[in-house]
């Protein structure tokens, strides 16, 4: 069964906090769910589906349901492939609604690593058997992405200056976002002259570490028709995984190649139809890789695609991350997939900041990665449309 046209995004919320010194995770969750339901014009007692990641405190969905006073849940999901979880949550909510399992679903992300003093930790050991063979080589999140960037430079001639344009575009958008952590404009020279963190990635090639989170309300069509918010329909979705495959790994593409293909096929559109793209930006290379894999440019041409301001709203060929993205605005709980959905919905509603709003934006993609681009990771792709 296709989910095309079977569910709508009715409400969204993003927490403005970037360092939650005086808020618990559950308080952030409560704020987000309350605000998202208010945005949709719905009451808490109508919520019968709940989606979250595995980092929800306590007993996950059970603890959240009790804290929020949600008494009518009949469908629950805590799918958690890292930062890619949140487009998947919207997809899974649409699937549940299409099959009659629920009618009003809420998906939420919240965290406070910055207040807790956590940063870019080494790759955690989740009991993955292969990690025992990788830890002696000091595998970290950062150097895995740097390895992918270096491979692109070797194979395709990608340059540090081209990567820098991703950050430059993010800064042009973040200057208009009052909640963005980094609002100053930066140049290509600023990026390539910032301290080298893991060759070839500089400090300004890396995302921020922030607290906060977001929430999305997904509803059945008959409910969406009764609401006053601009209708945003779920048109297609895809998800995929990619791993080291026993050493048979090609670092020049990601799982987005498959998830994007599935999403575009279900939506019945092509990359050329997309007016706006939310692209996961944990690092500048992450954006370049996904733009290639989603079909916005040919493999190996991502560097040229992002150069010269082509991702800047009102300037380039494809506006990307008009809220400033994870590179400048917010990367809540080290998971940027939720904010990608939120800004895509804002663009489709015509509610992005006027300086970055894409004219006649009727079709958008929200794309997120989870895990580690240089090894095992997952990709979630979501195609949304304004009706």
mmCIF file of C-alpha atoms in Angstrom:
data_model
loop_
_atom_site.group_PDB
_atom_site.id
_atom_site.type_symbol
_atom_site.label_atom_id
_atom_site.label_comp_id
_atom_site.label_asym_id
_atom_site.label_seq_id
_atom_site.Cartn_x
_atom_site.Cartn_y
_atom_site.Cartn_z
ATOM 1 C CA UNK A 1 0.000 0.000 0.000
ATOM 2 C CA UNK A 2 1.268 3.459 -0.899
ATOM 3 C CA UNK A 3 1.062 6.258 1.686
ATOM 4 C CA UNK A 4 0.753 8.885 -1.033
ATOM 5 C CA UNK A 5 -2.002 11.267 0.002
ATOM 6 C CA UNK A 6 -3.003 9.113 2.994
ATOM 7 C CA UNK A 7 -1.762 11.439 5.768
ATOM 8 C CA UNK A 8 -1.050 15.116 6.434
ATOM 9 C CA UNK A 9 1.365 17.074 8.584
ATOM 10 C CA UNK A 10 -0.992 19.231 10.627
ATOM 11 C CA UNK A 11 1.227 20.748 13.306
ATOM 12 C CA UNK A 12 4.881 21.421 14.053
ATOM 13 C CA UNK A 13 6.964 22.881 16.859
ATOM 14 C CA UNK A 14 10.638 23.619 17.391
ATOM 15 C CA UNK A 15 11.992 24.451 20.825
ATOM 16 C CA UNK A 16 13.873 27.756 20.878
ATOM 17 C CA UNK A 17 16.227 26.625 23.651
ATOM 18 C CA UNK A 18 19.793 25.903 22.593
ATOM 19 C CA UNK A 19 21.209 25.305 26.078
ATOM 20 C CA UNK A 20 18.585 23.842 28.399
ATOM 21 C CA UNK A 21 20.256 24.558 31.735
ATOM 22 C CA UNK A 22 16.948 24.836 33.601
ATOM 23 C CA UNK A 23 14.848 22.333 31.642
ATOM 24 C CA UNK A 24 14.651 18.557 31.851
ATOM 25 C CA UNK A 25 14.191 16.447 28.739
ATOM 26 C CA UNK A 26 10.599 15.717 29.745
ATOM 27 C CA UNK A 27 9.873 19.423 30.152
ATOM 28 C CA UNK A 28 11.175 19.998 26.629
ATOM 29 C CA UNK A 29 9.003 17.126 25.383
ATOM 30 C CA UNK A 30 5.960 18.587 27.114
ATOM 31 C CA UNK A 31 6.545 22.025 25.597
ATOM 32 C CA UNK A 32 6.984 20.579 22.121
ATOM 33 C CA UNK A 33 3.921 18.331 22.133
ATOM 34 C CA UNK A 34 1.752 21.113 23.576
ATOM 35 C CA UNK A 35 2.970 23.624 20.984
ATOM 36 C CA UNK A 36 2.655 21.230 18.043
ATOM 37 C CA UNK A 37 -0.915 20.301 18.994
ATOM 38 C CA UNK A 38 -1.767 23.991 19.443
ATOM 39 C CA UNK A 39 -0.264 24.686 16.023
ATOM 40 C CA UNK A 40 -2.520 22.008 14.545
ATOM 41 C CA UNK A 41 -5.584 23.099 16.519
ATOM 42 C CA UNK A 42 -5.990 19.708 18.193
ATOM 43 C CA UNK A 43 -6.484 18.548 21.782
ATOM 44 C CA UNK A 44 -4.235 16.046 23.624
ATOM 45 C CA UNK A 45 -7.094 13.572 24.083
ATOM 46 C CA UNK A 46 -7.235 13.161 20.283
ATOM 47 C CA UNK A 47 -3.693 11.757 20.134
ATOM 48 C CA UNK A 48 -3.820 8.001 19.559
ATOM 49 C CA UNK A 49 -0.361 7.474 18.046
ATOM 50 C CA UNK A 50 3.033 8.357 19.540
ATOM 51 C CA UNK A 51 6.507 8.155 18.006
ATOM 52 C CA UNK A 52 9.846 8.831 19.661
ATOM 53 C CA UNK A 53 13.464 7.675 19.653
ATOM 54 C CA UNK A 54 15.051 5.268 22.125
ATOM 55 C CA UNK A 55 16.608 8.116 24.123
ATOM 56 C CA UNK A 56 13.275 9.142 25.613
ATOM 57 C CA UNK A 57 13.841 8.997 29.404
ATOM 58 C CA UNK A 58 12.509 6.220 31.574
ATOM 59 C CA UNK A 59 10.396 3.655 29.778
ATOM 60 C CA UNK A 60 10.263 5.616 26.556
ATOM 61 C CA UNK A 61 6.748 5.889 25.166
ATOM 62 C CA UNK A 62 5.244 4.734 28.455
ATOM 63 C CA UNK A 63 6.996 7.405 30.501
ATOM 64 C CA UNK A 64 6.216 10.092 27.926
ATOM 65 C CA UNK A 65 2.550 9.103 27.756
ATOM 66 C CA UNK A 66 2.198 9.330 31.525
ATOM 67 C CA UNK A 67 4.055 12.641 31.771
ATOM 68 C CA UNK A 68 1.960 14.147 28.967
ATOM 69 C CA UNK A 69 -1.343 12.680 30.122
ATOM 70 C CA UNK A 70 -1.911 10.796 26.854
ATOM 71 C CA UNK A 71 -4.536 8.197 27.744
ATOM 72 C CA UNK A 72 -5.809 7.126 24.333
ATOM 73 C CA UNK A 73 -2.715 5.731 22.624
ATOM 74 C CA UNK A 74 -3.362 2.655 20.476
ATOM 75 C CA UNK A 75 -0.240 2.815 18.301
ATOM 76 C CA UNK A 76 3.383 3.381 19.416
ATOM 77 C CA UNK A 77 6.779 3.334 17.708
ATOM 78 C CA UNK A 78 10.318 4.070 18.895
ATOM 79 C CA UNK A 79 12.205 3.311 15.695
ATOM 80 C CA UNK A 80 15.680 4.749 16.218
ATOM 81 C CA UNK A 81 18.337 4.646 13.482
ATOM 82 C CA UNK A 82 19.890 7.840 14.853
ATOM 83 C CA UNK A 83 19.296 11.164 13.138
ATOM 84 C CA UNK A 84 17.340 9.577 10.284
ATOM 85 C CA UNK A 85 14.574 8.466 12.669
ATOM 86 C CA UNK A 86 12.310 11.480 12.299
ATOM 87 C CA UNK A 87 11.439 11.395 8.592
ATOM 88 C CA UNK A 88 10.896 7.685 9.230
ATOM 89 C CA UNK A 89 8.547 8.498 12.120
ATOM 90 C CA UNK A 90 6.458 10.663 9.807
ATOM 91 C CA UNK A 91 6.468 7.856 7.241
ATOM 92 C CA UNK A 92 5.536 5.233 9.821
ATOM 93 C CA UNK A 93 2.789 7.471 11.179
ATOM 94 C CA UNK A 94 1.417 7.853 7.655
ATOM 95 C CA UNK A 95 1.527 4.070 7.231
ATOM 96 C CA UNK A 96 -0.321 3.577 10.514
ATOM 97 C CA UNK A 97 -2.951 6.148 9.566
ATOM 98 C CA UNK A 98 -3.368 4.629 6.095
ATOM 99 C CA UNK A 99 -4.075 1.214 7.627
ATOM 100 C CA UNK A 100 -6.451 2.544 10.287
ATOM 101 C CA UNK A 101 -4.163 1.996 13.289
ATOM 102 C CA UNK A 102 -4.443 5.633 14.448
ATOM 103 C CA UNK A 103 -5.706 9.022 13.304
ATOM 104 C CA UNK A 104 -3.642 11.615 15.185
ATOM 105 C CA UNK A 105 0.033 10.791 15.671
ATOM 106 C CA UNK A 106 2.705 12.859 17.382
ATOM 107 C CA UNK A 107 6.443 12.371 16.774
ATOM 108 C CA UNK A 108 8.891 14.096 19.107
ATOM 109 C CA UNK A 109 12.635 14.588 19.624
ATOM 110 C CA UNK A 110 14.202 16.200 22.695
ATOM 111 C CA UNK A 111 17.642 16.261 24.278
ATOM 112 C CA UNK A 112 20.133 18.350 26.215
ATOM 113 C CA UNK A 113 23.709 17.197 25.428
ATOM 114 C CA UNK A 114 25.043 20.762 25.532
ATOM 115 C CA UNK A 115 23.739 21.449 29.032
ATOM 116 C CA UNK A 116 25.081 18.053 30.096
ATOM 117 C CA UNK A 117 28.533 18.949 28.784
ATOM 118 C CA UNK A 118 28.586 16.341 26.045
ATOM 119 C CA UNK A 119 30.171 16.979 22.662
ATOM 120 C CA UNK A 120 31.342 14.939 19.689
ATOM 121 C CA UNK A 121 31.953 11.634 21.444
ATOM 122 C CA UNK A 122 33.779 8.660 19.937
ATOM 123 C CA UNK A 123 31.547 6.180 18.142
ATOM 124 C CA UNK A 124 29.605 4.548 21.018
ATOM 125 C CA UNK A 125 29.669 0.819 21.570
ATOM 126 C CA UNK A 126 26.113 -0.455 21.181
ATOM 127 C CA UNK A 127 27.247 -4.057 21.289
ATOM 128 C CA UNK A 128 28.035 -4.037 17.555
ATOM 129 C CA UNK A 129 30.438 -6.968 17.022
ATOM 130 C CA UNK A 130 32.578 -5.190 14.424
ATOM 131 C CA UNK A 131 33.404 -2.258 16.687
ATOM 132 C CA UNK A 132 35.966 -4.290 18.615
ATOM 133 C CA UNK A 133 38.041 -4.324 15.429
ATOM 134 C CA UNK A 134 37.515 -0.593 14.771
ATOM 135 C CA UNK A 135 38.158 0.965 18.187
ATOM 136 C CA UNK A 136 41.949 0.359 18.045
ATOM 137 C CA UNK A 137 42.031 2.731 15.064
ATOM 138 C CA UNK A 138 40.279 5.491 17.078
ATOM 139 C CA UNK A 139 37.109 5.500 15.041
ATOM 140 C CA UNK A 140 35.080 8.626 15.815
ATOM 141 C CA UNK A 141 32.057 10.265 14.263
ATOM 142 C CA UNK A 142 34.202 13.106 12.944
ATOM 143 C CA UNK A 143 36.982 11.117 11.334
ATOM 144 C CA UNK A 144 34.494 8.767 9.647
ATOM 145 C CA UNK A 145 32.948 11.750 7.852
ATOM 146 C CA UNK A 146 36.403 13.160 7.122
ATOM 147 C CA UNK A 147 37.290 9.842 5.516
ATOM 148 C CA UNK A 148 34.307 10.150 3.172
ATOM 149 C CA UNK A 149 35.306 13.706 2.283
ATOM 150 C CA UNK A 150 38.876 12.644 1.572
ATOM 151 C CA UNK A 151 37.655 9.840 -0.671
ATOM 152 C CA UNK A 152 35.557 12.300 -2.665
ATOM 153 C CA UNK A 153 38.566 14.520 -3.064
ATOM 154 C CA UNK A 154 40.591 11.567 -4.349
ATOM 155 C CA UNK A 155 37.919 10.172 -6.680
ATOM 156 C CA UNK A 156 36.214 13.317 -7.971
ATOM 157 C CA UNK A 157 38.435 16.309 -7.238
ATOM 158 C CA UNK A 158 36.187 17.755 -4.522
ATOM 159 C CA UNK A 159 37.872 20.748 -2.869
ATOM 160 C CA UNK A 160 37.763 22.302 0.593
ATOM 161 C CA UNK A 161 36.532 25.512 -1.022
ATOM 162 C CA UNK A 162 33.553 23.702 -2.530
ATOM 163 C CA UNK A 163 32.700 22.114 0.826
ATOM 164 C CA UNK A 164 32.930 25.548 2.423
ATOM 165 C CA UNK A 165 30.065 26.819 0.258
ATOM 166 C CA UNK A 166 27.679 24.570 2.215
ATOM 167 C CA UNK A 167 28.586 26.425 5.409
ATOM 168 C CA UNK A 168 28.454 29.794 3.654
ATOM 169 C CA UNK A 169 24.904 29.086 2.472
ATOM 170 C CA UNK A 170 23.869 27.998 5.969
ATOM 171 C CA UNK A 171 25.224 31.238 7.427
ATOM 172 C CA UNK A 172 23.336 33.346 4.877
ATOM 173 C CA UNK A 173 20.122 31.702 6.059
ATOM 174 C CA UNK A 174 20.947 31.639 9.792
ATOM 175 C CA UNK A 175 21.370 35.418 9.926
ATOM 176 C CA UNK A 176 17.574 35.647 9.627
ATOM 177 C CA UNK A 177 16.846 33.024 12.334
ATOM 178 C CA UNK A 178 16.665 34.646 15.756
ATOM 179 C CA UNK A 179 17.180 31.267 17.440
ATOM 180 C CA UNK A 180 20.230 30.202 15.437
ATOM 181 C CA UNK A 181 23.368 29.560 17.476
ATOM 182 C CA UNK A 182 25.662 31.015 14.802
ATOM 183 C CA UNK A 183 24.182 34.034 13.015
ATOM 184 C CA UNK A 184 27.295 35.696 11.614
ATOM 185 C CA UNK A 185 27.920 35.512 7.897
ATOM 186 C CA UNK A 186 31.009 33.529 6.955
ATOM 187 C CA UNK A 187 33.009 33.360 3.754
ATOM 188 C CA UNK A 188 34.739 30.498 1.993
ATOM 189 C CA UNK A 189 38.016 31.886 3.338
ATOM 190 C CA UNK A 190 36.647 31.846 6.886
ATOM 191 C CA UNK A 191 35.808 28.169 6.584
ATOM 192 C CA UNK A 192 39.052 26.960 5.029
ATOM 193 C CA UNK A 193 41.103 29.069 7.438
ATOM 194 C CA UNK A 194 39.321 27.769 10.532
ATOM 195 C CA UNK A 195 41.252 25.159 12.549
ATOM 196 C CA UNK A 196 41.611 21.721 10.975
ATOM 197 C CA UNK A 197 39.726 19.189 13.082
ATOM 198 C CA UNK A 198 40.047 16.023 11.019
ATOM 199 C CA UNK A 199 41.641 16.382 7.601
ATOM 200 C CA UNK A 200 40.059 17.640 5.365
ATOM 201 C CA UNK A 201 37.264 18.934 7.628
ATOM 202 C CA UNK A 202 37.759 22.268 9.391
ATOM 203 C CA UNK A 203 35.931 23.454 12.471
ATOM 204 C CA UNK A 204 33.427 25.416 10.388
ATOM 205 C CA UNK A 205 32.691 22.267 8.354
ATOM 206 C CA UNK A 206 31.141 20.780 11.513
ATOM 207 C CA UNK A 207 27.666 21.213 12.977
ATOM 208 C CA UNK A 208 26.838 22.816 16.304
ATOM 209 C CA UNK A 209 26.110 20.875 19.496
ATOM 210 C CA UNK A 210 22.781 22.011 20.921
ATOM 211 C CA UNK A 211 19.878 21.170 23.160
ATOM 212 C CA UNK A 212 16.215 21.437 22.245
ATOM 213 C CA UNK A 213 14.115 19.408 19.868
ATOM 214 C CA UNK A 214 11.003 19.360 17.744
ATOM 215 C CA UNK A 215 7.621 17.730 17.258
ATOM 216 C CA UNK A 216 5.364 16.894 14.318
ATOM 217 C CA UNK A 217 1.655 16.065 14.282
ATOM 218 C CA UNK A 218 0.494 13.739 11.486
ATOM 219 C CA UNK A 219 -3.223 13.235 10.925
ATOM 220 C CA UNK A 220 -5.721 11.395 8.750
ATOM 221 C CA UNK A 221 -7.130 13.269 5.714
ATOM 222 C CA UNK A 222 -10.601 13.634 7.219
ATOM 223 C CA UNK A 223 -9.105 15.412 10.230
ATOM 224 C CA UNK A 224 -6.805 17.571 8.119
ATOM 225 C CA UNK A 225 -9.813 18.896 6.213
ATOM 226 C CA UNK A 226 -11.295 20.326 9.432
ATOM 227 C CA UNK A 227 -8.177 22.270 10.403
ATOM 228 C CA UNK A 228 -7.191 25.841 9.588
ATOM 229 C CA UNK A 229 -3.476 25.271 8.975
ATOM 230 C CA UNK A 230 -2.246 25.066 5.355
ATOM 231 C CA UNK A 231 -2.507 21.380 4.359
ATOM 232 C CA UNK A 232 0.821 19.586 3.841
ATOM 233 C CA UNK A 233 0.403 16.091 2.488
ATOM 234 C CA UNK A 234 2.838 13.202 2.795
ATOM 235 C CA UNK A 235 3.450 12.321 -0.830
ATOM 236 C CA UNK A 236 6.207 9.717 -0.567
ATOM 237 C CA UNK A 237 8.847 8.271 1.743
ATOM 238 C CA UNK A 238 11.795 5.925 1.658
ATOM 239 C CA UNK A 239 14.294 4.434 4.062
ATOM 240 C CA UNK A 240 17.432 2.365 3.592
ATOM 241 C CA UNK A 241 20.571 1.159 5.317
ATOM 242 C CA UNK A 242 24.184 0.873 4.209
ATOM 243 C CA UNK A 243 27.032 -0.780 6.102
ATOM 244 C CA UNK A 244 30.545 -2.085 5.644
ATOM 245 C CA UNK A 245 29.276 -5.325 4.078
ATOM 246 C CA UNK A 246 32.217 -7.375 5.291
ATOM 247 C CA UNK A 247 34.698 -4.925 3.816
ATOM 248 C CA UNK A 248 32.971 -4.481 0.455
ATOM 249 C CA UNK A 249 32.341 -0.785 1.035
ATOM 250 C CA UNK A 250 32.252 2.126 -1.388
ATOM 251 C CA UNK A 251 32.576 5.461 0.404
ATOM 252 C CA UNK A 252 31.416 7.484 -2.603
ATOM 253 C CA UNK A 253 27.692 6.972 -1.967
ATOM 254 C CA UNK A 254 25.310 6.620 0.961
ATOM 255 C CA UNK A 255 22.028 4.929 1.824
ATOM 256 C CA UNK A 256 20.268 8.045 0.527
ATOM 257 C CA UNK A 257 20.724 6.683 -2.984
ATOM 258 C CA UNK A 258 18.193 3.940 -2.212
ATOM 259 C CA UNK A 259 15.871 5.799 0.173
ATOM 260 C CA UNK A 260 15.630 8.697 -2.258
ATOM 261 C CA UNK A 261 14.803 6.423 -5.167
ATOM 262 C CA UNK A 262 12.012 4.776 -3.178
ATOM 263 C CA UNK A 263 10.594 8.117 -1.998
ATOM 264 C CA UNK A 264 10.613 9.766 -5.411
ATOM 265 C CA UNK A 265 9.024 6.718 -7.039
ATOM 266 C CA UNK A 266 6.222 6.640 -4.489
ATOM 267 C CA UNK A 267 5.678 10.384 -4.777
ATOM 268 C CA UNK A 268 5.623 10.220 -8.571
ATOM 269 C CA UNK A 269 7.984 13.187 -8.903
ATOM 270 C CA UNK A 270 11.635 13.750 -9.756
ATOM 271 C CA UNK A 271 14.404 15.808 -8.113
ATOM 272 C CA UNK A 272 13.853 18.447 -10.797
ATOM 273 C CA UNK A 273 10.347 19.035 -9.384
ATOM 274 C CA UNK A 274 11.591 19.892 -5.878
ATOM 275 C CA UNK A 275 11.423 23.586 -4.917
ATOM 276 C CA UNK A 276 13.132 23.307 -1.524
ATOM 277 C CA UNK A 277 15.372 20.728 0.159
ATOM 278 C CA UNK A 278 16.099 20.107 3.834
ATOM 279 C CA UNK A 279 19.330 18.112 3.760
ATOM 280 C CA UNK A 280 20.963 16.629 6.858
ATOM 281 C CA UNK A 281 24.073 18.675 7.565
ATOM 282 C CA UNK A 282 26.087 17.147 10.375
ATOM 283 C CA UNK A 283 29.119 18.118 8.272
ATOM 284 C CA UNK A 284 29.510 19.893 4.948
ATOM 285 C CA UNK A 285 30.401 16.604 3.220
ATOM 286 C CA UNK A 286 27.112 15.108 4.408
ATOM 287 C CA UNK A 287 25.205 17.612 2.288
ATOM 288 C CA UNK A 288 27.353 17.120 -0.809
ATOM 289 C CA UNK A 289 26.991 13.339 -0.581
ATOM 290 C CA UNK A 290 23.219 13.378 -0.187
ATOM 291 C CA UNK A 291 22.647 15.859 -3.005
ATOM 292 C CA UNK A 292 24.414 13.432 -5.323
ATOM 293 C CA UNK A 293 22.636 10.374 -3.943
ATOM 294 C CA UNK A 294 19.185 11.949 -4.172
ATOM 295 C CA UNK A 295 19.740 12.765 -7.821
ATOM 296 C CA UNK A 296 20.046 16.549 -7.670
ATOM 297 C CA UNK A 297 23.348 16.216 -9.502
ATOM 298 C CA UNK A 298 25.473 13.460 -11.002
ATOM 299 C CA UNK A 299 27.746 11.355 -8.786
ATOM 300 C CA UNK A 300 30.971 13.223 -8.192
ATOM 301 C CA UNK A 301 29.456 16.569 -9.218
ATOM 302 C CA UNK A 302 28.241 17.597 -5.766
ATOM 303 C CA UNK A 303 31.137 19.952 -5.178
ATOM 304 C CA UNK A 304 30.375 21.938 -8.300
ATOM 305 C CA UNK A 305 26.651 21.844 -7.480
ATOM 306 C CA UNK A 306 27.023 23.533 -4.092
ATOM 307 C CA UNK A 307 29.618 26.115 -5.202
ATOM 308 C CA UNK A 308 29.015 29.817 -5.849
ATOM 309 C CA UNK A 309 25.990 30.098 -3.585
ATOM 310 C CA UNK A 310 23.772 27.567 -5.333
ATOM 311 C CA UNK A 311 22.168 26.530 -2.026
ATOM 312 C CA UNK A 312 21.271 30.087 -0.955
ATOM 313 C CA UNK A 313 17.591 31.084 -1.137
ATOM 314 C CA UNK A 314 16.971 33.763 -3.750
ATOM 315 C CA UNK A 315 20.394 33.202 -5.272
ATOM 316 C CA UNK A 316 21.011 29.548 -6.109
ATOM 317 C CA UNK A 317 19.350 26.782 -8.042
ATOM 318 C CA UNK A 318 18.218 24.760 -4.980
ATOM 319 C CA UNK A 319 17.576 26.463 -1.616
ATOM 320 C CA UNK A 320 18.791 24.164 1.178
ATOM 321 C CA UNK A 321 18.328 24.413 4.965
ATOM 322 C CA UNK A 322 16.830 27.892 5.058
ATOM 323 C CA UNK A 323 16.733 27.884 8.878
ATOM 324 C CA UNK A 324 20.533 27.676 9.018
ATOM 325 C CA UNK A 325 20.519 23.923 9.503
ATOM 326 C CA UNK A 326 22.710 21.954 11.856
ATOM 327 C CA UNK A 327 25.760 23.856 10.678
ATOM 328 C CA UNK A 328 24.509 27.158 12.117
ATOM 329 C CA UNK A 329 21.130 26.930 13.847
ATOM 330 C CA UNK A 330 20.383 23.765 15.767
ATOM 331 C CA UNK A 331 21.348 20.101 15.900
ATOM 332 C CA UNK A 332 19.206 18.983 18.852
ATOM 333 C CA UNK A 333 20.555 16.037 20.814
ATOM 334 C CA UNK A 334 23.100 15.469 18.014
ATOM 335 C CA UNK A 335 20.192 14.408 15.754
ATOM 336 C CA UNK A 336 19.198 16.761 12.960
ATOM 337 C CA UNK A 337 16.454 14.845 11.189
ATOM 338 C CA UNK A 338 13.525 16.436 13.026
ATOM 339 C CA UNK A 339 14.506 20.007 12.181
ATOM 340 C CA UNK A 340 14.730 19.002 8.527
ATOM 341 C CA UNK A 341 11.046 18.052 8.558
ATOM 342 C CA UNK A 342 10.085 21.241 10.399
ATOM 343 C CA UNK A 343 11.711 23.670 7.958
ATOM 344 C CA UNK A 344 10.305 21.775 4.975
ATOM 345 C CA UNK A 345 6.803 22.218 6.428
ATOM 346 C CA UNK A 346 7.429 25.918 7.082
ATOM 347 C CA UNK A 347 8.511 26.416 3.486
ATOM 348 C CA UNK A 348 5.452 24.621 2.133
ATOM 349 C CA UNK A 349 3.157 26.638 4.377
ATOM 350 C CA UNK A 350 4.827 29.870 3.316
ATOM 351 C CA UNK A 351 5.887 30.452 6.927
ATOM 352 C CA UNK A 352 9.669 30.540 6.568
ATOM 353 C CA UNK A 353 11.375 33.873 7.225
ATOM 354 C CA UNK A 354 10.467 36.277 4.390
ATOM 355 C CA UNK A 355 14.146 36.697 3.494
ATOM 356 C CA UNK A 356 14.501 32.967 2.784
ATOM 357 C CA UNK A 357 10.985 31.911 1.809
ATOM 358 C CA UNK A 358 11.024 30.093 -1.530
ATOM 359 C CA UNK A 359 8.398 31.569 -3.901
ATOM 360 C CA UNK A 360 5.557 29.217 -4.843
ATOM 361 C CA UNK A 361 7.056 26.417 -2.778
ATOM 362 C CA UNK A 362 4.732 23.473 -3.318
ATOM 363 C CA UNK A 363 7.063 20.454 -3.200
ATOM 364 C CA UNK A 364 9.883 19.783 -0.740
ATOM 365 C CA UNK A 365 12.152 16.975 0.378
ATOM 366 C CA UNK A 366 13.291 16.350 3.948
ATOM 367 C CA UNK A 367 16.350 14.102 4.046
ATOM 368 C CA UNK A 368 18.184 12.768 7.101
ATOM 369 C CA UNK A 369 21.039 10.420 7.939
ATOM 370 C CA UNK A 370 21.605 8.358 11.058
ATOM 371 C CA UNK A 371 24.724 6.542 12.181
ATOM 372 C CA UNK A 372 28.091 7.173 10.557
ATOM 373 C CA UNK A 373 28.532 7.987 6.903
ATOM 374 C CA UNK A 374 31.864 6.165 6.739
ATOM 375 C CA UNK A 375 30.487 2.872 8.036
ATOM 376 C CA UNK A 376 27.003 1.727 9.121
ATOM 377 C CA UNK A 377 24.230 4.230 8.650
ATOM 378 C CA UNK A 378 20.576 4.683 7.695
ATOM 379 C CA UNK A 379 18.776 7.209 5.517
ATOM 380 C CA UNK A 380 15.223 8.544 5.675
ATOM 381 C CA UNK A 381 13.711 10.519 2.790
ATOM 382 C CA UNK A 382 10.362 12.300 2.937
ATOM 383 C CA UNK A 383 8.556 14.063 0.073
ATOM 384 C CA UNK A 384 5.993 16.629 1.223
ATOM 385 C CA UNK A 385 3.561 18.696 -0.843
ATOM 386 C CA UNK A 386 1.380 21.727 -0.242
ATOM 387 C CA UNK A 387 -2.146 21.080 -1.434
#
